[in-house]
Coordinates of C-alpha atoms and ligand atoms in Angstrom, one line a residue:
M19 CA 0.2 -0.1 0.1
E20 CA 1.3 3.1 -0.6
A21 CA 2.2 5.9 2.5
G22 CA -0.7 7.8 4.0
S23 CA -1.5 11.1 2.9
F24 CA 0.3 14.0 3.8
A25 CA -2.4 15.5 5.4
D26 CA -0.5 15.7 8.9
V27 CA 2.8 16.7 7.4
P28 CA 3.6 20.4 8.7
Q29 CA 3.6 23.3 6.0
D30 CA 7.8 23.0 5.9
L31 CA 8.3 19.2 5.4
R32 CA 5.6 19.6 2.6
K33 CA 7.5 22.2 1.0
E34 CA 10.3 20.3 1.2
I35 CA 8.6 17.0 -0.5
E36 CA 7.6 19.3 -3.1
Q37 CA 10.6 20.8 -4.1
L38 CA 11.8 16.9 -4.3
E39 CA 9.0 16.1 -6.6
T40 CA 10.1 18.6 -8.7
L41 CA 14.1 17.9 -8.5
F42 CA 13.7 14.1 -8.8
T43 CA 10.6 13.4 -11.1
V44 CA 11.3 12.8 -15.0
D45 CA 7.9 13.8 -17.2
T46 CA 7.1 12.4 -20.4
T47 CA 8.6 15.0 -22.3
K48 CA 11.7 14.9 -20.8
L49 CA 12.3 11.0 -21.0
K50 CA 11.7 11.6 -24.5
Q51 CA 14.0 13.7 -24.8
I52 CA 16.7 11.8 -23.2
T53 CA 15.8 8.9 -25.2
D54 CA 16.1 11.1 -28.7
H55 CA 19.8 12.1 -27.2
F56 CA 20.6 8.4 -26.5
V57 CA 19.8 7.1 -29.8
K58 CA 22.1 9.2 -31.2
E59 CA 24.7 8.5 -28.7
L60 CA 24.3 4.9 -29.4
E61 CA 25.0 5.8 -33.1
K62 CA 27.9 7.4 -32.3
G63 CA 29.6 4.8 -29.8
L64 CA 29.9 2.8 -33.4
S65 CA 31.3 5.4 -35.3
V66 CA 34.9 6.0 -35.8
E67 CA 35.0 9.1 -34.2
G68 CA 33.5 7.3 -30.9
G69 CA 31.3 8.9 -28.4
S70 CA 31.1 8.6 -24.3
I71 CA 29.3 5.4 -24.4
P72 CA 32.0 2.5 -25.9
M73 CA 29.9 0.6 -27.8
N74 CA 32.2 -2.2 -27.1
P75 CA 32.2 -5.2 -29.9
T76 CA 32.2 -8.2 -27.9
W77 CA 33.4 -11.0 -30.7
V78 CA 30.1 -12.7 -29.8
M79 CA 28.8 -12.8 -33.3
S80 CA 25.9 -15.4 -33.2
F81 CA 22.7 -16.5 -30.9
P82 CA 23.1 -20.0 -29.4
S83 CA 20.7 -22.4 -31.2
G84 CA 20.0 -24.5 -28.0
Y85 CA 21.9 -27.0 -29.4
E86 CA 25.3 -26.6 -27.9
T87 CA 26.6 -29.2 -25.7
G88 CA 29.7 -29.7 -23.4
T89 CA 31.3 -28.9 -19.7
Y90 CA 32.7 -25.3 -19.1
L91 CA 33.7 -23.0 -16.2
A92 CA 32.4 -20.1 -15.9
L93 CA 33.9 -17.2 -13.3
D94 CA 32.1 -14.3 -12.6
M95 CA 33.9 -11.0 -10.9
G96 CA 30.7 -9.3 -10.2
G97 CA 30.7 -6.1 -7.9
T98 CA 29.9 -7.8 -4.7
N99 CA 30.4 -11.6 -5.3
L100 CA 32.7 -14.0 -6.6
R101 CA 31.4 -17.0 -8.5
V102 CA 32.5 -20.0 -9.5
C103 CA 30.5 -22.3 -11.7
Q104 CA 30.5 -25.7 -13.9
I105 CA 27.8 -25.9 -16.4
T106 CA 27.1 -29.0 -18.5
L107 CA 25.3 -28.1 -21.5
T108 CA 23.2 -31.0 -22.2
E109 CA 22.1 -33.1 -25.4
Q110 CA 18.5 -32.0 -24.5
K111 CA 17.6 -28.8 -26.4
S112 CA 18.2 -25.7 -24.3
E113 CA 18.7 -27.3 -21.1
F114 CA 22.2 -27.5 -18.3
D115 CA 22.8 -28.6 -15.7
I116 CA 25.3 -26.4 -12.9
I117 CA 27.0 -26.4 -10.2
Q118 CA 28.3 -23.6 -8.4
S119 CA 30.1 -21.6 -5.1
K120 CA 29.9 -18.1 -4.2
Y121 CA 33.0 -16.5 -2.5
R122 CA 32.7 -13.3 -0.5
M123 CA 34.6 -10.7 -2.9
P124 CA 36.5 -9.0 0.1
E125 CA 36.0 -5.2 0.0
E126 CA 39.4 -4.6 0.7
L127 CA 40.3 -6.1 -2.6
K128 CA 38.7 -3.3 -4.5
T129 CA 41.1 -0.9 -4.1
G130 CA 43.7 -2.6 -3.3
E131 CA 46.7 -4.4 -5.7
A132 CA 46.1 -5.8 -8.3
D133 CA 48.0 -9.2 -7.6
E134 CA 46.3 -9.6 -4.7
L135 CA 43.1 -9.0 -7.1
W136 CA 44.8 -12.0 -9.4
E137 CA 46.1 -14.4 -6.8
Y138 CA 42.5 -14.3 -5.0
I139 CA 40.9 -15.3 -7.9
A140 CA 43.0 -17.7 -8.7
D141 CA 42.7 -19.6 -5.2
C142 CA 38.9 -19.6 -5.1
L143 CA 38.9 -21.1 -9.1
M144 CA 41.6 -23.4 -7.3
Q145 CA 39.6 -24.4 -4.5
F146 CA 36.3 -24.7 -6.3
L147 CA 38.3 -27.4 -8.8
H148 CA 39.5 -29.4 -5.5
N149 CA 36.3 -29.7 -3.8
H150 CA 34.6 -30.8 -7.6
H151 CA 37.6 -32.6 -9.3
G152 CA 39.6 -34.0 -6.4
D153 CA 43.3 -34.4 -7.3
I154 CA 43.9 -31.4 -10.3
S155 CA 46.9 -32.2 -11.3
K156 CA 45.9 -35.5 -13.8
M157 CA 42.6 -33.0 -14.7
E158 CA 42.4 -32.3 -18.4
K159 CA 42.5 -27.9 -19.3
L160 CA 38.6 -27.2 -18.5
P161 CA 37.5 -24.3 -20.7
L162 CA 36.4 -21.1 -19.0
G163 CA 33.7 -18.2 -19.8
F164 CA 35.2 -15.4 -17.7
T165 CA 32.6 -12.7 -16.8
F166 CA 34.1 -9.4 -16.0
S167 CA 31.9 -6.8 -16.3
Y168 CA 33.5 -3.7 -17.0
P169 CA 33.9 -1.6 -20.0
A170 CA 37.0 -3.3 -21.7
T171 CA 38.2 -3.2 -25.1
Q172 CA 38.4 -6.6 -27.0
N173 CA 39.9 -6.8 -30.3
Y174 CA 39.2 -10.9 -29.9
V175 CA 37.0 -12.8 -27.5
D176 CA 39.6 -13.9 -25.3
E177 CA 41.3 -10.4 -24.1
G178 CA 40.2 -7.5 -22.5
V179 CA 42.1 -3.9 -22.3
L180 CA 40.5 -2.7 -19.2
Q181 CA 38.7 0.9 -19.9
R182 CA 37.8 2.2 -16.5
W183 CA 37.1 0.6 -13.5
T184 CA 33.4 1.2 -12.2
K185 CA 31.2 0.3 -9.3
G186 CA 33.7 1.7 -7.0
F187 CA 36.6 -0.2 -8.0
D188 CA 40.0 1.6 -7.5
I189 CA 43.0 -0.9 -8.4
A190 CA 45.8 0.4 -9.8
G191 CA 48.2 -0.9 -12.8
V192 CA 45.2 -2.5 -14.5
E193 CA 43.2 0.2 -16.5
G194 CA 45.0 0.4 -20.1
H195 CA 45.8 -3.3 -19.9
N196 CA 45.1 -6.7 -21.0
V197 CA 43.6 -8.2 -18.2
V198 CA 43.7 -12.2 -19.5
P199 CA 47.8 -12.1 -19.0
M200 CA 47.4 -10.8 -15.9
F201 CA 44.7 -13.9 -14.7
E202 CA 46.3 -16.6 -16.5
A203 CA 49.7 -15.9 -14.3
A204 CA 48.0 -16.7 -11.5
L205 CA 46.3 -19.6 -12.6
A206 CA 49.8 -20.9 -14.1
R207 CA 51.7 -20.3 -10.7
R208 CA 48.9 -22.5 -9.0
G209 CA 49.0 -25.1 -11.8
V210 CA 45.5 -24.6 -12.0
P211 CA 43.7 -27.0 -15.7
I212 CA 42.0 -23.7 -17.0
K213 CA 41.7 -22.5 -20.8
L214 CA 40.3 -18.9 -21.1
S215 CA 38.4 -19.1 -23.6
A216 CA 36.3 -16.0 -23.7
L217 CA 36.2 -12.9 -21.7
I218 CA 32.6 -11.6 -21.0
N219 CA 30.7 -8.8 -19.9
D220 CA 27.5 -9.7 -17.5
T221 CA 25.0 -8.1 -19.9
T222 CA 26.3 -10.2 -23.2
G223 CA 26.3 -13.4 -20.9
T224 CA 22.8 -12.2 -20.0
L225 CA 21.6 -11.5 -23.8
I226 CA 23.5 -15.1 -24.7
A227 CA 21.8 -17.0 -21.8
S228 CA 18.2 -15.3 -22.0
A229 CA 18.3 -16.4 -25.6
Y230 CA 19.0 -19.7 -25.7
T231 CA 15.9 -20.6 -24.4
D232 CA 13.9 -17.4 -25.3
N233 CA 14.1 -16.8 -28.9
K234 CA 12.5 -13.4 -28.6
M235 CA 15.0 -11.8 -26.1
K236 CA 17.0 -9.4 -28.0
I237 CA 18.8 -7.0 -25.2
G238 CA 20.1 -8.5 -22.1
C239 CA 20.0 -5.6 -19.4
I240 CA 21.9 -5.6 -15.8
F241 CA 20.4 -3.3 -13.1
G242 CA 22.5 -4.3 -10.1
T243 CA 25.0 -2.6 -8.4
G244 CA 26.0 -1.3 -11.8
C245 CA 23.8 -0.9 -14.9
N246 CA 24.4 -1.9 -18.7
A247 CA 22.8 -3.2 -21.8
A248 CA 24.1 -5.5 -24.4
Y249 CA 22.2 -6.2 -28.3
M250 CA 23.3 -7.7 -31.5
E251 CA 24.2 -5.2 -34.2
D252 CA 24.8 -6.2 -38.0
C253 CA 28.4 -5.5 -38.1
G254 CA 27.7 -3.7 -41.5
S255 CA 26.4 -1.0 -39.4
I256 CA 29.5 -0.5 -37.3
P257 CA 31.3 1.8 -38.7
K258 CA 34.7 1.8 -36.8
L259 CA 35.0 -2.0 -37.7
A260 CA 34.9 -1.3 -41.3
H261 CA 38.6 -2.0 -41.7
L262 CA 38.6 -5.3 -41.0
N263 CA 35.9 -5.7 -43.7
L264 CA 33.3 -8.5 -41.9
P265 CA 30.3 -9.8 -43.5
P266 CA 27.6 -6.9 -42.9
E267 CA 25.2 -9.0 -42.2
T268 CA 26.8 -11.2 -39.4
P269 CA 26.0 -10.4 -36.2
M270 CA 27.8 -8.9 -33.2
A271 CA 27.4 -8.3 -29.6
I272 CA 27.8 -4.6 -28.9
N273 CA 28.7 -4.3 -25.0
C274 CA 27.1 -0.8 -24.9
E275 CA 27.9 0.1 -21.6
W276 CA 25.7 2.9 -21.4
G277 CA 26.5 3.8 -17.7
A278 CA 28.9 6.3 -19.2
F279 CA 25.6 8.0 -21.5
D280 CA 26.2 11.3 -20.8
N281 CA 29.0 11.8 -19.2
E282 CA 29.0 15.7 -20.5
H283 CA 25.6 16.4 -18.6
K284 CA 23.7 17.6 -21.3
V285 CA 20.2 15.8 -20.9
L286 CA 20.2 14.3 -17.5
P287 CA 18.3 15.7 -15.0
R288 CA 21.3 15.6 -12.4
T289 CA 20.3 16.9 -8.9
P290 CA 23.2 18.5 -6.7
Y291 CA 23.0 15.1 -4.8
D292 CA 24.0 13.7 -8.4
V293 CA 26.9 15.8 -8.5
I294 CA 28.0 15.4 -4.8
I295 CA 28.1 11.4 -6.0
D296 CA 30.2 11.8 -8.7
K297 CA 32.7 14.5 -7.1
D298 CA 33.5 12.0 -4.5
S299 CA 33.4 8.8 -6.7
P300 CA 36.7 7.5 -7.4
R301 CA 36.4 8.2 -11.0
P302 CA 34.3 11.9 -11.3
G303 CA 33.2 12.5 -14.6
Q304 CA 32.1 8.9 -15.5
Q305 CA 29.3 6.9 -15.4
A306 CA 26.3 9.8 -14.9
F307 CA 23.6 7.6 -16.4
E308 CA 24.9 4.7 -13.7
K309 CA 25.4 7.0 -11.3
M310 CA 21.7 7.9 -11.4
I311 CA 20.1 4.0 -11.8
A312 CA 22.6 1.7 -10.3
G313 CA 22.2 -0.2 -6.7
L314 CA 25.4 1.2 -5.5
Y315 CA 24.4 4.3 -5.7
L316 CA 20.5 4.7 -4.7
G317 CA 21.0 4.5 -1.1
E318 CA 23.7 7.1 -1.4
V319 CA 21.2 9.8 -3.1
F320 CA 18.8 9.1 -0.2
R321 CA 21.4 9.7 2.3
L322 CA 22.7 13.0 1.1
V323 CA 19.0 14.2 0.6
M324 CA 18.5 13.3 4.6
V325 CA 21.6 15.3 5.2
D326 CA 20.9 18.1 3.4
L327 CA 17.3 18.6 4.9
H328 CA 18.4 18.0 8.8
D329 CA 21.8 20.7 7.8
N330 CA 18.9 23.0 6.7
R331 CA 18.2 25.3 8.7
E332 CA 14.9 25.8 7.7
T333 CA 13.9 22.1 7.9
H334 CA 16.6 20.8 10.1
I335 CA 14.7 17.3 10.1
F336 CA 15.6 15.1 13.4
P337 CA 16.3 18.1 15.5
G338 CA 18.2 17.0 18.6
Q339 CA 19.3 13.6 17.3
D340 CA 22.6 12.3 16.8
V341 CA 23.2 11.7 13.2
S342 CA 26.8 11.0 13.1
K343 CA 25.8 7.3 11.5
L344 CA 23.9 9.4 9.0
R345 CA 27.0 11.2 7.5
K346 CA 28.9 8.0 6.9
A347 CA 29.0 7.8 2.8
Y348 CA 27.8 4.5 1.3
T349 CA 26.6 3.6 4.9
L350 CA 22.9 2.6 3.3
D351 CA 22.9 0.7 0.4
S352 CA 19.5 0.2 -2.1
S353 CA 18.2 -2.6 0.1
F354 CA 17.6 0.1 2.8
L355 CA 15.5 2.0 0.2
S356 CA 13.6 -1.3 -0.5
A357 CA 12.9 -1.9 2.8
I358 CA 12.0 1.5 3.1
E359 CA 9.3 1.0 0.0
E360 CA 8.4 -2.3 0.8
D361 CA 6.7 -0.9 4.7
P362 CA 3.5 -2.1 4.6
F363 CA 2.3 -0.4 7.9
E364 CA 0.3 3.4 7.5
N365 CA 2.5 4.7 10.3
L366 CA 5.4 3.3 8.5
S367 CA 6.8 1.5 11.8
E368 CA 9.3 -1.3 10.0
T369 CA 10.8 2.4 8.7
F370 CA 11.3 3.8 11.9
D371 CA 12.7 0.7 13.2
L372 CA 15.0 0.4 10.2
F373 CA 15.9 4.2 11.0
Q374 CA 16.2 3.3 15.1
S375 CA 18.1 0.1 14.2
K376 CA 20.7 1.4 11.5
L377 CA 21.2 4.8 12.4
G378 CA 20.5 5.4 15.8
I379 CA 17.6 8.1 14.6
Q380 CA 14.0 8.2 15.9
P381 CA 11.9 9.9 13.0
S382 CA 8.6 11.7 13.6
G383 CA 5.6 11.1 12.2
P384 CA 5.6 13.4 9.3
E385 CA 9.5 12.9 8.5
L386 CA 8.8 9.2 8.2
E387 CA 6.2 10.5 5.2
L388 CA 9.1 12.5 4.4
I389 CA 11.4 9.6 4.1
R390 CA 9.1 7.4 2.1
R391 CA 8.5 9.7 -0.6
T392 CA 12.2 10.2 -1.2
A393 CA 12.6 6.5 -1.2
E394 CA 9.7 6.6 -3.7
L395 CA 11.2 9.6 -5.9
I396 CA 14.8 8.3 -6.2
G397 CA 13.5 4.5 -6.7
T398 CA 11.1 5.5 -9.7
R399 CA 13.1 7.7 -11.2
A400 CA 16.2 5.0 -11.9
A401 CA 13.4 2.7 -13.6
R402 CA 12.1 5.6 -15.8
L403 CA 15.8 6.4 -16.8
S404 CA 16.7 3.0 -17.2
A405 CA 13.7 3.0 -19.5
C406 CA 15.0 5.4 -21.8
G407 CA 18.2 3.1 -22.8
V408 CA 15.9 0.3 -23.4
S409 CA 13.6 2.5 -25.5
A410 CA 16.4 3.9 -27.1
I411 CA 17.9 0.4 -28.2
S412 CA 14.8 -0.4 -29.5
I413 CA 14.5 2.3 -31.3
K414 CA 18.1 2.2 -33.3
K415 CA 16.8 -1.4 -34.3
G416 CA 13.6 -1.1 -35.2
Y417 CA 12.4 -3.5 -32.7
K418 CA 8.7 -2.6 -32.2
T419 CA 7.9 -5.8 -30.2
C420 CA 10.9 -8.0 -28.2
H421 CA 11.5 -9.5 -24.9
V422 CA 14.5 -8.0 -22.8
G423 CA 16.3 -10.0 -20.2
A424 CA 17.1 -8.5 -17.2
D425 CA 19.3 -9.3 -14.1
G426 CA 21.2 -7.7 -11.1
S427 CA 19.8 -6.9 -7.2
V428 CA 17.7 -3.7 -8.7
F429 CA 15.5 -5.5 -11.2
N430 CA 15.3 -8.4 -9.2
K431 CA 14.6 -6.9 -5.6
Y432 CA 13.6 -3.6 -5.8
P433 CA 9.7 -3.0 -5.2
H434 CA 7.9 -1.8 -8.2
F435 CA 10.9 -1.6 -10.6
K436 CA 9.4 -3.5 -13.2
A437 CA 6.0 -1.9 -12.7
R438 CA 7.5 1.8 -13.2
G439 CA 10.1 0.7 -16.0
A440 CA 7.5 -0.7 -18.1
Q441 CA 5.1 2.3 -17.4
A442 CA 7.8 4.6 -18.6
L443 CA 8.5 2.7 -21.8
R444 CA 4.8 2.9 -22.5
E445 CA 5.0 6.8 -22.2
I446 CA 8.0 6.8 -24.7
L447 CA 7.1 4.8 -27.1
D448 CA 3.6 6.3 -27.5
W449 CA 1.9 2.7 -26.6
P450 CA -2.0 3.0 -26.2
E451 CA -3.6 2.1 -22.8
K452 CA -3.8 -1.7 -22.2
Q453 CA -7.6 -3.1 -23.4
D454 CA -7.1 -5.6 -20.9
P455 CA -4.9 -5.7 -17.7
G456 CA -3.5 -9.8 -18.8
E457 CA -2.1 -8.1 -22.3
D458 CA 1.6 -8.5 -22.4
D459 CA 3.1 -5.2 -23.5
P460 CA 4.9 -4.6 -27.2
I461 CA 8.5 -4.5 -25.3
E462 CA 8.6 -6.5 -22.2
I463 CA 11.5 -6.4 -19.4
L464 CA 11.3 -10.2 -18.3
A465 CA 14.0 -11.9 -15.5
A466 CA 16.5 -13.1 -17.0
E467 CA 18.3 -16.6 -17.5
D468 CA 21.9 -16.9 -15.5
G469 CA 24.3 -14.6 -17.8
S470 CA 27.5 -14.7 -15.8
G471 CA 26.9 -18.6 -15.3
V472 CA 24.8 -20.3 -18.5
G473 CA 25.7 -17.4 -20.8
A474 CA 29.4 -17.1 -20.2
A475 CA 29.6 -21.6 -20.8
L476 CA 27.7 -20.6 -24.1
I477 CA 29.4 -18.4 -25.4
A478 CA 32.8 -20.5 -24.5
A479 CA 30.8 -23.1 -26.8
L480 CA 30.0 -20.8 -29.4
T481 CA 33.7 -19.7 -29.5
L482 CA 34.9 -23.3 -29.6
E483 CA 32.2 -24.0 -32.4
R484 CA 33.6 -20.8 -34.5
V485 CA 37.2 -22.4 -33.9
K486 CA 36.1 -25.6 -35.3
A487 CA 34.2 -24.1 -38.5
G488 CA 37.2 -22.4 -39.0
N489 CA 35.2 -18.9 -38.2
M490 CA 38.5 -17.0 -36.7
H491 CA 37.4 -13.6 -36.6
G492 CA 38.0 -11.9 -33.5
I493 CA 39.8 -15.0 -32.4
L494 CA 42.5 -14.9 -34.3
H495 CA 44.5 -11.5 -35.5
P496 CA 43.2 -10.6 -39.2
E497 CA 46.6 -10.6 -40.9
N498 CA 46.9 -14.3 -39.8
F499 CA 43.0 -14.9 -41.2
R500 CA 43.5 -13.4 -44.1
Ligands
BGC6 C1 30.2 -2.0 -16.0 C2 29.6 -2.6 -16.9 C3 28.4 -4.1 -16.4 C4 27.3 -2.9 -15.2 C5 26.7 -4.3 -14.7 C6 28.9 -1.1 -14.7 O1 29.3 -0.7 -14.0 O2 31.1 -1.0 -16.5 O3 30.5 -3.4 -18.1 O4 27.8 -4.6 -16.9 O5 28.2 -1.8 -14.4 O6 27.4 -5.0 -13.6

């Protein structure tokens, strides 16, 4: 249920809520304006000159048929966890078996030394193989799909030059370098019997895994700690690859890296809070779109609003209370906002408990109303802006109907995210109102198959199939290929 009415909220707080509404609401006209600009930026990213959206070719050059087979390892280096999977693609169409282990990604690794990162990853892989295969010294090398979900330039499917760290990572000596040799050296030091077949972005994995079981899937998205999308382009529409003379009709999965959309700050309705987030981040000026949408930042936007309204002498929320915990950056994650939005009680008692336990603050009734509305505004803005990216790809590709596979904590767990995104798509793409509530939308964002597990295995399988078939584009250097 929605929070109670604002009838009991005093005048000054009501004014504050109205101001927040103005700051955070993205109306239909603005959504359309953002989408128009987005379409142009997608084109620009594919051009020779390039733009701020990288539009990285991934050398994933086909959708799966559903008949791929074999056993593969998949490693997912996400923002929060490290996951190792062993996937067997079975003889039965679109079926697979999976075993997996999750390892915590220690916070200090994200800003530590490069060697520590690769050693930690290699240790986890070794432990996984020991647990599931026993003595690894006699094992044949298994092919691995490595899901490395950061912007990377790929001239081949099994390399990735890190363009820049995102999602709060800040490890020196990796940006500008191919991460594969660093990773392989750590494996070699331990004698881990693994052969990296493909380096994969989580969005590409999501696209391929979703298309494995649903052939209407045209776009793969992640709305999690970070945010991004991938789709299939025709090689003939990628001017920056024209020099390779690839057959124009051949498909190429593009990892958009749309988190970088509008780094120039031309259209996004940034608030003073977004400006602070950017300024205080390890990479100011980067990932403008992502910083307004992704799970890593939602709680921080909310925290900055609360601190501002406390410090602001006119409103001065939480008067006389100790707000020292609230002052700590990144102390609230998006699950805190989810919990506020999910509070089922009219008096918002769960929100009160949450503030008390997490922050040592006891909000008044009207303050609780303000808190709830702020969470709704931030969550709604994220969902509506996300729809601009999905619409832009659909417009660029001329997709009137399709499925979009989405994964990530915000998509899967944030309340109303899907419905708010669907509503925004309707507004942007001018769909008529539904006649029947059960009717499907022309473009639907649906929960994806496991991209960084099954998707990574499929991409490894598709790459090995290509090698067998002698289509070495993006696997061998073009000079050797011709
Ligand atoms: C990264 C992308 C990734 C996305 C979702 C972003 O920060 O740059 O490569 O796909 O997060 O994980």
